[in-house]
Coordinates of C-alpha atoms in Angstrom, one line a residue:
X25 CA 35.2 -61.8 154.2
X26 CA 38.0 -63.3 156.2
X27 CA 37.7 -66.6 154.4
X28 CA 38.0 -64.9 151.0
X29 CA 41.0 -63.0 152.2
X30 CA 42.7 -66.2 153.4
X31 CA 42.1 -67.9 150.1
X32 CA 43.5 -64.9 148.2
X33 CA 46.6 -65.0 150.4
X34 CA 47.6 -68.7 149.9
X35 CA 50.0 -70.2 147.4
X36 CA 51.1 -73.7 146.5
X37 CA 54.7 -74.6 147.4
X38 CA 56.9 -77.6 147.0
X39 CA 59.5 -78.2 149.6
X40 CA 62.8 -79.8 148.7
X41 CA 66.1 -80.4 150.6
X42 CA 69.5 -82.0 150.0
X43 CA 69.6 -83.1 153.7
X44 CA 68.0 -86.6 153.4
X45 CA 67.3 -86.9 157.1
X46 CA 64.9 -83.9 156.8
X47 CA 63.2 -84.8 153.5
X48 CA 59.4 -84.5 153.3
X49 CA 56.9 -85.2 150.5
X50 CA 57.6 -83.2 147.3
X51 CA 53.9 -82.8 146.6
X52 CA 52.7 -79.2 146.4
X53 CA 50.8 -78.0 149.4
X54 CA 48.8 -74.8 150.0
X55 CA 50.4 -72.4 152.6
X56 CA 49.5 -68.8 153.6
X57 CA 51.6 -66.2 151.8
X58 CA 52.1 -64.2 155.1
X59 CA 54.5 -66.9 156.3
X60 CA 58.1 -66.1 156.9
X61 CA 61.0 -68.4 157.9
X62 CA 59.6 -69.2 161.3
X63 CA 56.2 -70.2 160.0
X64 CA 57.7 -72.3 157.1
X65 CA 59.9 -74.0 159.7
X66 CA 56.9 -74.9 161.7
X67 CA 55.3 -76.6 158.7
X68 CA 58.5 -78.7 158.0
X69 CA 58.7 -79.8 161.6
X70 CA 55.0 -80.7 161.5
X71 CA 55.5 -82.8 158.3
X72 CA 58.5 -84.5 159.9
X73 CA 56.6 -85.2 163.1
X74 CA 59.3 -83.7 165.3
X75 CA 58.3 -83.2 169.0
X76 CA 61.4 -81.1 169.5
X77 CA 61.5 -78.5 166.7
X78 CA 64.5 -78.1 164.4
X79 CA 64.9 -74.6 162.9
X80 CA 65.4 -74.3 159.1
X81 CA 66.4 -71.7 156.6
X82 CA 64.6 -71.4 153.2
X83 CA 65.8 -70.6 149.7
X84 CA 64.0 -69.7 146.5
X85 CA 66.0 -69.5 143.3
X86 CA 69.3 -69.8 145.2
X87 CA 68.4 -66.8 147.5
X88 CA 67.7 -67.1 151.2
X89 CA 64.2 -66.0 152.1
X90 CA 64.4 -63.1 154.5
X91 CA 60.9 -61.7 153.9
X92 CA 57.4 -63.1 153.8
X93 CA 56.2 -65.2 150.8
X94 CA 53.8 -62.4 150.0
X95 CA 56.6 -59.8 149.8
X96 CA 58.7 -62.2 147.7
X97 CA 55.8 -62.6 145.2
X98 CA 55.4 -58.8 145.0
X99 CA 59.1 -58.3 144.5
X100 CA 59.3 -60.8 141.7
X101 CA 55.9 -59.8 140.3
X102 CA 54.6 -63.3 140.6
X103 CA 51.0 -64.3 141.2
X104 CA 49.6 -66.8 143.7
X105 CA 48.8 -69.1 140.8
X106 CA 52.5 -70.0 140.6
X107 CA 53.9 -73.1 142.3
X108 CA 57.0 -72.1 144.3
X109 CA 59.8 -74.6 144.8
X110 CA 61.4 -73.8 148.2
X111 CA 64.6 -75.5 149.3
X112 CA 65.2 -75.7 153.1
X113 CA 68.4 -76.4 155.1
X114 CA 69.1 -76.7 158.8
X115 CA 69.7 -73.3 160.4
X116 CA 72.9 -72.1 162.0
X117 CA 73.3 -69.5 164.8
X118 CA 74.8 -66.2 163.9
X119 CA 78.5 -66.3 164.6
X120 CA 79.5 -65.1 168.0
X121 CA 82.7 -63.2 168.9
X122 CA 84.6 -65.4 171.4
X123 CA 87.8 -63.6 171.9
X124 CA 90.6 -61.5 170.4
X125 CA 94.3 -62.0 170.8
X126 CA 96.5 -58.9 170.4
X127 CA 99.6 -58.9 168.2
X128 CA 102.3 -56.3 167.7
X129 CA 101.8 -56.0 164.0
X130 CA 99.6 -57.1 161.1
X131 CA 98.5 -60.8 161.2
X132 CA 99.1 -62.4 157.8
X133 CA 98.6 -66.1 158.5
X134 CA 96.6 -68.3 160.9
X135 CA 96.1 -72.0 161.4
X136 CA 94.0 -73.6 164.2
X137 CA 94.3 -77.1 165.7
X138 CA 91.2 -78.6 167.1
X139 CA 90.2 -75.3 168.8
X140 CA 93.0 -75.8 171.3
X141 CA 96.1 -74.2 169.7
X142 CA 96.3 -71.3 167.2
X143 CA 99.4 -70.7 165.1
X144 CA 99.8 -67.2 163.7
X145 CA 102.3 -65.4 161.5
X146 CA 102.8 -61.6 161.6
X147 CA 104.5 -58.7 159.8
X148 CA 106.8 -58.3 162.8
X149 CA 108.6 -61.5 161.5
X150 CA 107.4 -63.6 164.4
X151 CA 105.5 -66.9 164.6
X152 CA 103.3 -67.3 167.7
X153 CA 101.4 -70.1 169.3
X154 CA 98.3 -69.3 171.5
X155 CA 96.1 -71.5 173.6
X156 CA 92.3 -71.0 174.1
X157 CA 92.9 -68.7 177.1
X158 CA 94.7 -66.2 174.9
X159 CA 98.1 -67.1 176.4
X160 CA 101.0 -66.8 174.0
X161 CA 102.7 -70.1 174.6
X162 CA 105.6 -69.4 172.4
X163 CA 107.1 -66.8 170.1
X164 CA 109.3 -68.3 167.4
X165 CA 112.2 -66.0 166.3
X166 CA 114.4 -66.4 163.3
X167 CA 112.7 -65.0 160.2
X168 CA 114.1 -61.7 158.9
X169 CA 110.9 -60.6 157.0
X170 CA 107.1 -60.8 157.4
X171 CA 105.5 -64.2 157.7
X172 CA 103.1 -65.1 154.9
X173 CA 101.9 -68.6 155.8
X174 CA 101.9 -71.1 158.7
X175 CA 100.9 -74.7 159.0
X176 CA 100.8 -77.5 161.5
X177 CA 102.6 -80.7 160.7
X178 CA 101.9 -82.7 163.9
X179 CA 100.6 -82.0 167.4
X180 CA 100.8 -84.3 170.5
X181 CA 100.2 -83.6 174.2
X182 CA 103.9 -82.8 174.7
X183 CA 105.2 -81.1 171.5
X184 CA 104.2 -79.8 168.1
X185 CA 105.9 -79.4 164.8
X186 CA 105.0 -76.5 162.6
X187 CA 106.1 -74.7 159.5
X188 CA 106.4 -71.0 158.6
X189 CA 106.9 -69.3 155.3
X190 CA 108.3 -65.8 154.9
X191 CA 109.1 -62.9 152.6
X192 CA 112.7 -63.7 153.4
X193 CA 112.3 -66.5 150.8
X194 CA 112.6 -69.3 153.4
X195 CA 110.4 -71.9 155.1
X196 CA 111.3 -73.0 158.5
X197 CA 110.3 -76.1 160.5
X198 CA 110.0 -75.8 164.3
X199 CA 109.7 -78.3 167.1
X200 CA 107.9 -76.7 170.1
X201 CA 107.6 -78.2 173.5
X202 CA 104.1 -77.7 174.9
X203 CA 105.3 -78.5 178.5
X204 CA 108.4 -76.5 179.2
X205 CA 108.2 -73.6 176.8
X206 CA 111.3 -74.5 174.7
X207 CA 111.5 -74.7 170.9
X208 CA 114.1 -75.9 168.4
X209 CA 114.5 -75.0 164.7
X210 CA 114.5 -78.3 162.9
X211 CA 115.5 -77.2 159.3
X212 CA 115.5 -74.3 157.0
X213 CA 114.1 -74.7 153.5
X214 CA 115.9 -72.7 150.8
X215 CA 115.0 -72.7 147.1
X216 CA 112.6 -69.9 146.3
X217 CA 114.0 -66.7 144.7
X218 CA 111.2 -64.4 146.0
X219 CA 108.7 -64.2 148.9
X220 CA 107.1 -67.5 149.9
X221 CA 103.4 -66.7 149.9
X222 CA 101.7 -70.0 150.9
X223 CA 102.5 -73.5 152.2
X224 CA 100.2 -76.6 152.4
X225 CA 100.9 -79.9 154.1
X226 CA 99.5 -83.1 152.6
X227 CA 97.0 -85.3 154.5
X228 CA 99.6 -87.8 155.6
X229 CA 101.9 -85.0 156.8
X230 CA 104.8 -86.4 154.9
X231 CA 105.3 -83.7 152.3
X232 CA 104.4 -80.0 151.9
X233 CA 104.2 -77.6 148.9
X234 CA 105.2 -74.0 148.8
X235 CA 104.1 -71.2 146.4
X236 CA 106.1 -68.1 145.7
X237 CA 106.1 -64.8 143.9
X238 CA 108.9 -66.3 141.8
X239 CA 106.2 -68.3 139.8
X240 CA 107.3 -71.7 141.1
X241 CA 105.8 -74.4 143.3
X242 CA 108.3 -76.4 145.3
X243 CA 107.7 -79.7 146.9
X244 CA 109.5 -80.7 150.2
X245 CA 109.6 -83.6 152.6
X246 CA 108.6 -83.0 156.3
X247 CA 111.1 -85.6 157.4
X248 CA 114.8 -85.6 157.2
X249 CA 116.6 -88.5 159.0
X250 CA 119.8 -86.7 159.7
X251 CA 118.2 -83.4 160.8
X252 CA 117.8 -84.1 164.5
X253 CA 121.3 -85.6 164.8
X254 CA 122.7 -82.6 163.1
X255 CA 121.0 -80.2 165.4
X256 CA 122.0 -82.1 168.5
X257 CA 125.6 -82.3 167.4
X258 CA 125.8 -78.6 166.7
X259 CA 124.0 -77.7 169.9
X260 CA 126.4 -79.8 172.0
X261 CA 129.5 -78.3 170.2
X262 CA 128.4 -74.8 171.0
X263 CA 127.1 -75.7 174.4
X264 CA 123.7 -74.0 173.7
X265 CA 121.8 -75.2 176.7
X266 CA 118.2 -74.3 177.3
X267 CA 119.0 -71.4 179.6
X268 CA 121.0 -69.7 176.9
X269 CA 118.2 -70.3 174.4
X270 CA 115.7 -68.8 176.8
X271 CA 117.8 -65.7 177.3
X272 CA 118.2 -65.3 173.6
X273 CA 114.4 -65.5 173.0
X274 CA 113.7 -62.8 175.6
X275 CA 116.3 -60.3 174.7
X276 CA 116.2 -61.1 170.9
X277 CA 120.0 -61.3 170.9
X278 CA 121.9 -62.3 167.8
X279 CA 122.9 -65.6 169.5
X280 CA 119.5 -67.1 168.6
X281 CA 119.6 -65.9 165.0
X282 CA 123.2 -67.0 164.5
X283 CA 122.4 -70.5 165.8
X284 CA 119.6 -70.7 163.2
X285 CA 122.2 -70.1 160.4
X286 CA 123.9 -73.4 161.4
X287 CA 120.8 -75.7 161.4
X288 CA 120.1 -78.3 158.8
X289 CA 119.3 -76.9 155.4
X290 CA 116.8 -78.8 153.2
X291 CA 116.5 -78.7 149.5
X292 CA 113.2 -79.2 147.6
X293 CA 112.5 -82.6 146.2
X294 CA 110.6 -81.2 143.1
X295 CA 109.9 -78.0 141.3
X296 CA 106.7 -77.4 139.3
X297 CA 106.5 -74.6 136.8
X298 CA 103.6 -73.3 134.8
X299 CA 102.2 -70.1 136.2
X300 CA 103.0 -66.9 134.3
X301 CA 103.7 -64.6 137.2
X302 CA 103.4 -64.7 141.0
X303 CA 101.6 -67.5 142.7
X304 CA 99.4 -66.5 145.7
X305 CA 98.2 -69.8 147.0
X306 CA 98.7 -73.6 147.0
X307 CA 96.7 -76.4 148.6
X308 CA 96.8 -80.2 148.6
X309 CA 93.7 -82.1 147.6
X310 CA 92.0 -83.3 150.8
X311 CA 91.5 -86.8 149.6
X312 CA 94.4 -87.3 147.1
X313 CA 97.9 -86.4 148.2
X314 CA 99.0 -86.8 144.6
X315 CA 97.1 -83.7 143.5
X316 CA 97.8 -80.1 144.2
X317 CA 95.8 -76.9 143.4
X318 CA 97.4 -73.5 142.9
X319 CA 96.1 -70.0 142.2
X320 CA 98.1 -67.1 140.7
X321 CA 98.2 -63.5 139.4
X322 CA 97.9 -64.9 135.9
X323 CA 94.2 -65.4 136.4
X324 CA 94.4 -69.2 136.6
X325 CA 93.8 -72.0 139.0
X326 CA 96.0 -75.0 138.1
X327 CA 95.8 -78.7 139.0
X328 CA 99.1 -80.5 139.4
X329 CA 100.1 -84.2 139.5
X330 CA 102.6 -84.6 142.3
X331 CA 104.1 -87.9 141.0
X332 CA 104.8 -86.6 137.5
X333 CA 105.3 -83.0 138.5
X334 CA 103.1 -81.8 135.7
X335 CA 100.3 -79.3 135.3
X336 CA 97.4 -81.6 134.3
X337 CA 94.5 -79.0 134.2
X338 CA 94.1 -75.2 134.1
X339 CA 91.0 -73.2 135.0
X340 CA 90.9 -69.7 133.6
X341 CA 89.2 -66.8 135.4
X342 CA 88.8 -63.1 134.9
X343 CA 90.9 -61.7 137.7
X344 CA 93.9 -62.3 139.9
X345 CA 93.5 -65.3 142.3
X346 CA 94.3 -64.1 145.9
X347 CA 93.5 -67.3 147.8
X348 CA 92.1 -70.8 147.3
X349 CA 90.7 -73.5 149.6
X350 CA 89.8 -77.1 148.8
X351 CA 86.8 -79.1 150.1
X352 CA 86.0 -82.8 149.4
X353 CA 84.8 -82.0 145.9
X354 CA 85.1 -78.3 145.2
X355 CA 87.6 -75.4 145.1
X356 CA 86.8 -71.9 146.4
X357 CA 88.8 -69.0 145.2
X358 CA 89.0 -65.3 146.3
X359 CA 89.7 -62.6 143.7
X360 CA 90.6 -59.0 143.1
X361 CA 87.2 -58.3 141.5
X362 CA 85.5 -58.8 145.0
X363 CA 84.1 -62.1 143.9
X364 CA 84.3 -65.6 145.4
X365 CA 84.3 -68.3 142.8
X366 CA 83.4 -72.0 143.2
X367 CA 85.0 -74.6 140.9
X368 CA 84.5 -78.2 140.3
X369 CA 87.9 -79.6 139.5
X370 CA 86.3 -82.8 138.0
X371 CA 85.0 -80.8 135.0
X372 CA 87.2 -80.6 131.9
X373 CA 86.0 -77.1 130.8
X374 CA 88.8 -74.6 131.4
X375 CA 86.5 -71.7 132.2
X376 CA 83.6 -73.5 133.9
X377 CA 82.8 -71.7 137.1
X378 CA 80.2 -73.6 139.1
X379 CA 79.1 -70.6 141.2
X380 CA 80.0 -67.0 141.8
X381 CA 79.3 -65.3 145.2
X382 CA 79.2 -61.5 145.2
X383 CA 78.8 -59.4 148.3
X384 CA 82.2 -58.1 149.4
X385 CA 83.1 -54.5 148.7
X386 CA 86.8 -55.0 148.1
X387 CA 89.4 -57.7 147.2
X388 CA 88.6 -61.2 148.6
X389 CA 91.9 -62.1 150.1
X390 CA 91.2 -65.5 151.8
X391 CA 88.7 -68.3 151.8
X392 CA 88.2 -71.4 154.1
X393 CA 85.7 -74.3 154.0
X394 CA 83.9 -75.5 157.1
X395 CA 85.4 -78.9 158.1
X396 CA 81.9 -80.0 159.2
X397 CA 79.8 -79.1 156.1
X398 CA 80.4 -79.4 152.4
X399 CA 78.2 -76.4 151.8
X400 CA 79.6 -73.9 154.3
X401 CA 82.3 -71.4 153.3
X402 CA 83.9 -68.4 155.0
X403 CA 85.6 -65.6 153.1
X404 CA 87.7 -62.6 154.3
X405 CA 88.2 -59.4 152.4
X406 CA 90.1 -56.1 152.3
X407 CA 86.7 -54.5 153.1
X408 CA 87.3 -55.7 156.7
X409 CA 84.5 -58.3 156.8
X410 CA 84.2 -62.0 157.1
X411 CA 81.2 -63.5 155.3
X412 CA 79.7 -66.9 155.9
X413 CA 78.1 -68.6 152.9
X414 CA 75.9 -71.6 152.3
X415 CA 76.9 -72.3 148.7
X416 CA 73.3 -73.5 148.0
X417 CA 72.5 -69.8 147.9
X418 CA 74.2 -66.9 146.3
X419 CA 73.6 -64.6 149.3
X420 CA 75.8 -64.7 152.4
X421 CA 74.2 -66.2 155.5
X422 CA 76.0 -63.8 157.8
X423 CA 78.5 -60.9 157.6
X424 CA 80.9 -60.1 160.4
X425 CA 82.2 -56.5 160.1
X426 CA 85.3 -56.4 162.3
X427 CA 85.6 -52.6 162.0
X428 CA 82.7 -50.7 163.4
X429 CA 83.4 -47.5 161.4
X430 CA 84.3 -49.2 158.1
X431 CA 80.9 -48.6 156.4
X432 CA 81.0 -44.9 157.2
X433 CA 84.6 -44.2 156.5
X434 CA 86.5 -46.2 154.1
X435 CA 89.8 -44.9 155.4
X436 CA 89.2 -46.7 158.7
X437 CA 88.8 -50.1 157.1
X438 CA 91.3 -52.7 158.4
X439 CA 92.0 -55.3 155.7
X440 CA 91.7 -59.0 156.4
X441 CA 94.6 -61.1 155.2
X442 CA 93.9 -64.6 156.6
X443 CA 91.1 -66.9 157.7
X444 CA 90.8 -70.5 159.0
X445 CA 87.7 -72.5 159.8
X446 CA 88.7 -74.7 162.7
X447 CA 85.9 -77.2 163.7
X448 CA 83.1 -74.8 164.8
X449 CA 85.4 -71.8 165.1
X450 CA 86.5 -69.2 162.6
X451 CA 89.8 -67.5 163.0
X452 CA 90.7 -64.3 161.2
X453 CA 93.5 -61.7 161.2
X454 CA 94.6 -58.6 159.4
X455 CA 95.6 -55.0 159.7
X456 CA 94.0 -54.4 163.2
X457 CA 96.8 -56.6 164.8
X458 CA 94.2 -58.9 166.4
X459 CA 93.4 -62.5 166.0
X460 CA 89.6 -62.8 166.1
X461 CA 87.9 -66.0 167.2
X462 CA 84.2 -66.6 166.3
X463 CA 81.9 -69.4 167.3
X464 CA 79.8 -71.1 164.5
X465 CA 77.8 -73.8 166.2
X466 CA 74.5 -75.0 164.7
X467 CA 71.4 -73.3 166.0
X468 CA 70.2 -75.0 169.2
X469 CA 66.9 -76.8 168.6
X470 CA 65.5 -75.2 171.8
X471 CA 66.2 -71.6 170.5
X472 CA 64.0 -71.3 167.5

């Protein structure tokens, strides 16, 4: 009887993977239908001949398998006479909460640097730099409205140069000493007529682009030969030594702000028009500094040629684009219809979406690709959650709910405004005034 039962509870499966180092034969083999992820992972490790097991996740029809094969067959009303094609990928640990850094107001922008420095922008008009210990190394004062975007330009052992964009219609460049706690405003970028929503620095760190509610994208240079000389001359003339600067930072006196009004002003080197309405996001192509992507309220994602300053392609979607991110080959976008869309910019079709990811319960405000995997993506939403996706499946790998009561009481949900995947760490911020740090290392092979 047991033999008959075992025969009835077996099915032929064909294992496939896009990770060539883990490829096995694609011939169909007979496996028990009672198997779940753990048992299937044992089979793959046996076929690979691994002495030290590597854990895997499994997908059928672009959905991660979280039940037994038998339960899957019952759900899909399939018989054991079918041959299942199962794709497998190396597993990843559930993200772990590492720390939270308190702010005085909503966090609207974040950018990490090699898991060592964290640059944030807040609705209290301040830009802050934190280290891994949670120490606020510097608070940069000068903007007169909430910060909407921040970006690193360069970081050395001794100093860093960063950018901040604000609702005050300006972008400011800062040079910050990482040894003595001093900072200097390098230049002030004026040109937008409305709030500057997003900035992006090219891969060579020589230029950056800004997107605004005024429907324009402006292009700027990060270097200005006379800027440093101008600052030094004016600082000497006004005798603003570092003690006076330190005092101004602490008491927030008008001296600091007044001095900023005399710094070098930089004009844009190019203007790009094409969006019909506000632009929410802009990003340089990771591999081609002559290409820029932007997303706007006009339901479009646009591709721009930097050299000719022209809109060379337009992707049309159904809803407002709230945030975009670029990987080596794909673009991810977050939308007001709660959906994450994946685009292939190499296709010529104007409305060709490669993939849609649906799981959030409110607007998807921000997206960020993993710098270590072309398949891993994080998204943040007004529903208060961060979701981690493997785009080889249409279901999220993990969901981080930052507000414990959010599922029971919608009024308690704290919206997420920003997210950044920095190496194997995810940074997020929003209405709860806290910068959240999550670890995303691969699953240790000893902990299957």
